[in-house]
mmCIF file of C-alpha atoms and ligand atoms in Angstrom:
data_model
loop_
_atom_site.group_PDB
_atom_site.id
_atom_site.type_symbol
_atom_site.label_atom_id
_atom_site.label_comp_id
_atom_site.label_asym_id
_atom_site.label_seq_id
_atom_site.Cartn_x
_atom_site.Cartn_y
_atom_site.Cartn_z
ATOM 1 C CA MET A 1 22.455 23.116 19.895
ATOM 2 C CA ALA A 2 18.825 23.674 20.850
ATOM 3 C CA PHE A 3 16.837 25.723 18.369
ATOM 4 C CA PRO A 4 13.572 27.459 19.179
ATOM 5 C CA ASN A 5 10.767 24.896 18.841
ATOM 6 C CA ILE A 6 9.293 26.374 15.694
ATOM 7 C CA ILE A 7 12.669 26.175 13.966
ATOM 8 C CA THR A 8 13.165 22.554 15.028
ATOM 9 C CA ASP A 9 9.679 21.684 13.779
ATOM 10 C CA LEU A 10 10.312 23.316 10.407
ATOM 11 C CA ILE A 11 13.703 21.649 10.078
ATOM 12 C CA ASN A 12 12.021 18.295 10.709
ATOM 13 C CA TYR A 13 9.608 18.943 7.841
ATOM 14 C CA PHE A 14 12.311 20.010 5.412
ATOM 15 C CA GLU A 15 14.339 16.907 6.319
ATOM 16 C CA ARG A 16 11.462 14.750 5.120
ATOM 17 C CA LEU A 17 11.852 16.093 1.584
ATOM 18 C CA PRO A 18 13.819 13.896 -0.831
ATOM 19 C CA GLY A 19 17.454 14.889 -1.132
ATOM 20 C CA VAL A 20 17.423 17.212 1.883
ATOM 21 C CA GLY A 21 19.700 16.231 4.760
ATOM 22 C CA SER A 22 19.698 17.788 8.217
ATOM 23 C CA LYS A 23 22.404 20.349 7.378
ATOM 24 C CA THR A 24 20.533 21.546 4.305
ATOM 25 C CA ALA A 25 17.258 21.627 6.245
ATOM 26 C CA GLN A 26 18.850 23.867 8.863
ATOM 27 C CA ARG A 27 20.284 26.143 6.187
ATOM 28 C CA LEU A 28 16.935 26.464 4.422
ATOM 29 C CA VAL A 29 15.015 27.322 7.552
ATOM 30 C CA PHE A 30 17.557 29.899 8.720
ATOM 31 C CA TYR A 31 17.631 31.352 5.224
ATOM 32 C CA MET A 32 13.877 31.769 5.336
ATOM 33 C CA LEU A 33 14.193 33.984 8.399
ATOM 34 C CA ASN A 34 15.433 36.614 5.929
ATOM 35 C CA PHE A 35 12.228 36.519 3.888
ATOM 36 C CA PRO A 36 9.800 39.425 4.316
ATOM 37 C CA ASP A 37 6.736 38.464 6.430
ATOM 38 C CA ARG A 38 4.446 38.746 3.412
ATOM 39 C CA GLU A 39 6.422 36.143 1.446
ATOM 40 C CA LEU A 40 6.574 33.740 4.367
ATOM 41 C CA GLU A 41 2.815 33.996 4.728
ATOM 42 C CA GLU A 42 2.310 33.345 1.041
ATOM 43 C CA PHE A 43 4.673 30.371 1.161
ATOM 44 C CA GLY A 44 2.775 28.956 4.127
ATOM 45 C CA SER A 45 -0.636 29.411 2.548
ATOM 46 C CA LEU A 46 0.522 27.866 -0.744
ATOM 47 C CA VAL A 47 1.785 24.792 1.101
ATOM 48 C CA GLY A 48 -1.536 24.621 2.946
ATOM 49 C CA ALA A 49 -3.518 24.822 -0.311
ATOM 50 C CA LEU A 50 -1.321 22.438 -2.323
ATOM 51 C CA LYS A 51 -3.650 19.471 -2.159
ATOM 52 C CA LYS A 52 -6.849 21.514 -2.034
ATOM 53 C CA ARG A 53 -6.032 23.217 -5.312
ATOM 54 C CA THR A 54 -4.967 20.098 -7.197
ATOM 55 C CA GLN A 55 -6.697 16.854 -8.077
ATOM 56 C CA LEU A 56 -6.108 13.867 -10.323
ATOM 57 C CA CYS A 57 -7.356 14.329 -13.870
ATOM 58 C CA SER A 58 -10.451 12.161 -14.187
ATOM 59 C CA THR A 59 -9.109 10.711 -17.441
ATOM 60 C CA CYS A 60 -5.330 10.297 -17.210
ATOM 61 C CA LYS A 61 -4.760 10.670 -13.425
ATOM 62 C CA ASN A 62 -2.135 13.344 -13.918
ATOM 63 C CA ILE A 63 -2.044 16.153 -11.332
ATOM 64 C CA SER A 64 -4.397 18.883 -12.485
ATOM 65 C CA GLU A 65 -6.145 22.019 -11.282
ATOM 66 C CA GLU A 66 -9.267 21.093 -13.266
ATOM 67 C CA GLU A 67 -11.296 17.894 -13.427
ATOM 68 C CA THR A 68 -9.782 17.280 -16.848
ATOM 69 C CA CYS A 69 -6.137 18.240 -17.294
ATOM 70 C CA LYS A 70 -4.815 20.529 -20.036
ATOM 71 C CA ILE A 71 -3.321 17.616 -21.985
ATOM 72 C CA CYS A 72 -6.567 15.613 -22.001
ATOM 73 C CA SER A 73 -8.523 18.755 -22.988
ATOM 74 C CA ASP A 74 -6.203 19.477 -25.919
ATOM 75 C CA THR A 75 -8.070 18.417 -29.052
ATOM 76 C CA SER A 76 -4.960 18.788 -31.228
ATOM 77 C CA ARG A 77 -3.376 15.765 -29.524
ATOM 78 C CA ASN A 78 -3.829 12.136 -30.512
ATOM 79 C CA HIS A 79 -6.173 10.722 -27.865
ATOM 80 C CA ARG A 80 -5.757 7.228 -29.253
ATOM 81 C CA GLN A 81 -2.102 7.025 -28.301
ATOM 82 C CA ILE A 82 -1.692 6.539 -24.564
ATOM 83 C CA LEU A 83 1.739 6.647 -22.983
ATOM 84 C CA VAL A 84 1.625 4.791 -19.667
ATOM 85 C CA VAL A 85 4.018 6.300 -17.126
ATOM 86 C CA THR A 86 4.863 5.811 -13.469
ATOM 87 C CA SER A 87 4.574 9.341 -12.092
ATOM 88 C CA PRO A 88 3.457 12.899 -12.960
ATOM 89 C CA LEU A 89 7.134 13.881 -13.178
ATOM 90 C CA ASP A 90 7.530 11.483 -16.108
ATOM 91 C CA VAL A 91 4.871 13.513 -17.929
ATOM 92 C CA VAL A 92 6.849 16.696 -17.251
ATOM 93 C CA ALA A 93 9.966 15.058 -18.746
ATOM 94 C CA LEU A 94 8.173 13.594 -21.764
ATOM 95 C CA GLU A 95 6.448 16.891 -22.518
ATOM 96 C CA ARG A 96 9.913 18.233 -23.395
ATOM 97 C CA THR A 97 9.923 15.864 -26.391
ATOM 98 C CA ASP A 98 7.639 16.311 -29.395
ATOM 99 C CA TYR A 99 5.241 13.583 -28.210
ATOM 100 C CA LYS A 100 1.679 14.535 -29.195
ATOM 101 C CA GLY A 101 -0.386 11.699 -27.758
ATOM 102 C CA VAL A 102 -1.859 11.537 -24.244
ATOM 103 C CA TYR A 103 -0.802 9.852 -20.990
ATOM 104 C CA HIS A 104 -1.943 7.527 -18.270
ATOM 105 C CA VAL A 105 -0.247 8.034 -14.914
ATOM 106 C CA LEU A 106 -0.060 4.904 -12.740
ATOM 107 C CA HIS A 107 1.206 6.648 -9.569
ATOM 108 C CA GLY A 108 3.507 3.762 -8.742
ATOM 109 C CA LEU A 109 4.708 0.386 -9.961
ATOM 110 C CA ILE A 110 3.736 -3.096 -8.909
ATOM 111 C CA ASP A 111 6.233 -4.031 -6.214
ATOM 112 C CA PRO A 112 5.368 -7.064 -4.088
ATOM 113 C CA LEU A 113 8.312 -6.422 -1.741
ATOM 114 C CA SER A 114 6.731 -3.088 -0.787
ATOM 115 C CA TYR A 115 3.230 -4.616 -0.769
ATOM 116 C CA ILE A 116 2.164 -2.614 -3.847
ATOM 117 C CA GLY A 117 -0.171 -4.719 -5.938
ATOM 118 C CA PRO A 118 -2.026 -4.072 -9.213
ATOM 119 C CA ASP A 119 -5.013 -2.603 -7.317
ATOM 120 C CA ASP A 120 -2.800 0.014 -5.700
ATOM 121 C CA ILE A 121 -1.949 1.738 -8.987
ATOM 122 C CA TYR A 122 -4.286 3.252 -11.600
ATOM 123 C CA LEU A 123 -4.762 0.193 -13.802
ATOM 124 C CA ALA A 124 -8.528 -0.293 -13.589
ATOM 125 C CA SER A 125 -9.007 3.237 -14.939
ATOM 126 C CA LEU A 126 -6.655 2.432 -17.839
ATOM 127 C CA VAL A 127 -8.773 -0.581 -18.800
ATOM 128 C CA GLU A 128 -11.932 1.558 -18.539
ATOM 129 C CA ARG A 129 -10.372 4.135 -20.819
ATOM 130 C CA LEU A 130 -9.464 1.470 -23.349
ATOM 131 C CA GLU A 131 -12.999 0.100 -23.298
ATOM 132 C CA LYS A 132 -14.375 3.557 -24.161
ATOM 133 C CA LEU A 133 -11.803 4.116 -26.907
ATOM 134 C CA VAL A 134 -12.351 0.700 -28.456
ATOM 135 C CA PHE A 135 -16.073 1.467 -28.558
ATOM 136 C CA GLU A 136 -15.286 4.751 -30.345
ATOM 137 C CA VAL A 137 -13.055 3.183 -33.002
ATOM 138 C CA LYS A 138 -15.355 0.186 -33.520
ATOM 139 C CA ASN A 139 -16.946 1.549 -36.674
ATOM 140 C CA ASP A 140 -13.711 2.777 -38.179
ATOM 141 C CA PRO A 141 -11.756 -0.179 -39.574
ATOM 142 C CA ASP A 142 -8.547 1.808 -40.061
ATOM 143 C CA SER A 143 -8.247 3.206 -36.575
ATOM 144 C CA PHE A 144 -6.606 1.652 -33.576
ATOM 145 C CA VAL A 145 -5.489 2.557 -30.076
ATOM 146 C CA GLU A 146 -1.809 2.426 -29.149
ATOM 147 C CA VAL A 147 -0.750 1.812 -25.566
ATOM 148 C CA VAL A 148 2.911 2.743 -25.138
ATOM 149 C CA LEU A 149 4.339 1.216 -21.972
ATOM 150 C CA ALA A 150 6.868 3.720 -20.668
ATOM 151 C CA THR A 151 7.464 2.466 -17.155
ATOM 152 C CA ASN A 152 11.170 2.687 -16.374
ATOM 153 C CA ALA A 153 13.672 -0.025 -17.208
ATOM 154 C CA GLY A 154 14.228 -1.272 -13.646
ATOM 155 C CA MET A 155 12.852 -4.550 -12.317
ATOM 156 C CA GLU A 156 9.514 -3.141 -11.103
ATOM 157 C CA GLY A 157 9.105 -1.125 -14.309
ATOM 158 C CA GLU A 158 9.628 -4.220 -16.457
ATOM 159 C CA SER A 159 7.342 -6.447 -14.419
ATOM 160 C CA THR A 160 4.626 -3.791 -14.337
ATOM 161 C CA ALA A 161 4.881 -3.468 -18.142
ATOM 162 C CA HIS A 162 4.490 -7.260 -18.437
ATOM 163 C CA TYR A 163 1.544 -7.224 -16.097
ATOM 164 C CA ILE A 164 -0.229 -4.504 -18.120
ATOM 165 C CA ARG A 165 0.420 -6.338 -21.376
ATOM 166 C CA ASP A 166 -1.089 -9.540 -19.937
ATOM 167 C CA LEU A 167 -3.994 -7.634 -18.394
ATOM 168 C CA ILE A 168 -4.919 -5.996 -21.700
ATOM 169 C CA ARG A 169 -4.736 -9.346 -23.496
ATOM 170 C CA GLU A 170 -6.784 -11.049 -20.776
ATOM 171 C CA LYS A 171 -9.486 -8.425 -21.174
ATOM 172 C CA GLY A 172 -9.872 -9.686 -24.708
ATOM 173 C CA PHE A 173 -9.115 -6.494 -26.641
ATOM 174 C CA ASP A 174 -8.424 -7.284 -30.292
ATOM 175 C CA GLU A 175 -4.658 -7.093 -30.900
ATOM 176 C CA SER A 176 -5.126 -5.085 -34.075
ATOM 177 C CA VAL A 177 -7.362 -2.587 -32.293
ATOM 178 C CA VAL A 178 -5.390 -2.163 -29.066
ATOM 179 C CA ARG A 179 -1.716 -2.240 -30.026
ATOM 180 C CA ILE A 180 0.779 -2.454 -27.218
ATOM 181 C CA THR A 181 4.309 -1.123 -27.605
ATOM 182 C CA ARG A 182 7.132 -0.761 -25.119
ATOM 183 C CA ILE A 183 9.320 2.317 -25.073
ATOM 184 C CA GLY A 184 12.626 1.349 -26.701
ATOM 185 C CA ARG A 185 15.909 0.656 -25.050
ATOM 186 C CA GLY A 186 17.888 3.798 -24.635
ATOM 187 C CA LEU A 187 16.729 4.621 -21.162
ATOM 188 C CA PRO A 188 19.431 3.774 -18.656
ATOM 189 C CA VAL A 189 18.620 0.507 -16.853
ATOM 190 C CA GLY A 190 17.021 1.342 -13.555
ATOM 191 C CA GLY A 191 17.176 5.018 -14.515
ATOM 192 C CA ASP A 192 14.066 7.063 -14.079
ATOM 193 C CA ILE A 193 12.541 8.809 -17.080
ATOM 194 C CA GLU A 194 12.488 11.937 -14.968
ATOM 195 C CA TYR A 195 16.290 12.077 -15.034
ATOM 196 C CA ALA A 196 16.869 11.109 -18.677
ATOM 197 C CA ASP A 197 17.826 13.929 -21.017
ATOM 198 C CA ASP A 198 15.509 15.053 -23.819
ATOM 199 C CA ASN A 199 17.444 13.344 -26.636
ATOM 200 C CA THR A 200 17.494 10.009 -24.829
ATOM 201 C CA LEU A 201 13.748 10.300 -24.279
ATOM 202 C CA SER A 202 12.999 11.185 -27.904
ATOM 203 C CA ARG A 203 15.124 8.284 -29.144
ATOM 204 C CA ALA A 204 13.487 5.863 -26.710
ATOM 205 C CA LEU A 205 10.047 7.003 -27.909
ATOM 206 C CA ASP A 206 10.972 6.623 -31.580
ATOM 207 C CA SER A 207 12.391 3.136 -31.064
ATOM 208 C CA ARG A 208 9.315 1.677 -29.340
ATOM 209 C CA ARG A 209 8.368 -1.812 -30.390
HETATM 210 ZN ZN1 ZN B 1 -5.607 14.185 -18.135
#
């Protein structure tokens, strides 16, 4: 059946969201016709402002309202332990564990089949961060930086982890100063961190090598 244009247009947008099929999209849009005008306007203006009111944290590249995100600004956390993850949603999942280090969000994985190379994810900024940290710990013989590779266990996650390991070694960081670990087995193969339950995540973190 033919819907009014505005309804068709909205349905098309909802259909583009992950996990929303055309039936669900129709249901959502018709459901929204029951919202009071004020709420619909607020919803619309929030969607419009979504990218204007967020940015990538200048340090860890997580989504943030400020130039530096809350995690990077938190002085009680260990800023010399960097958990490298694929997406901001991984941070949300890992924040449910008792992890007290910081993060680096790659915003993707190296995937040649989809034409995503090392320059398309936030790797250069990770190296820059390490350079700064290594400079900081230089005069403290007991301190080191730990990079925990927590990309998921699928093929792209594994190859990206390998790439990062090689990259850090190629850059010539001393192995005792920049220590690289990989989040332990315990994450389902090919399963995203985002979907793993809290216990699985905590165990995987504890068993990093
Ligand atoms: Zn940050």
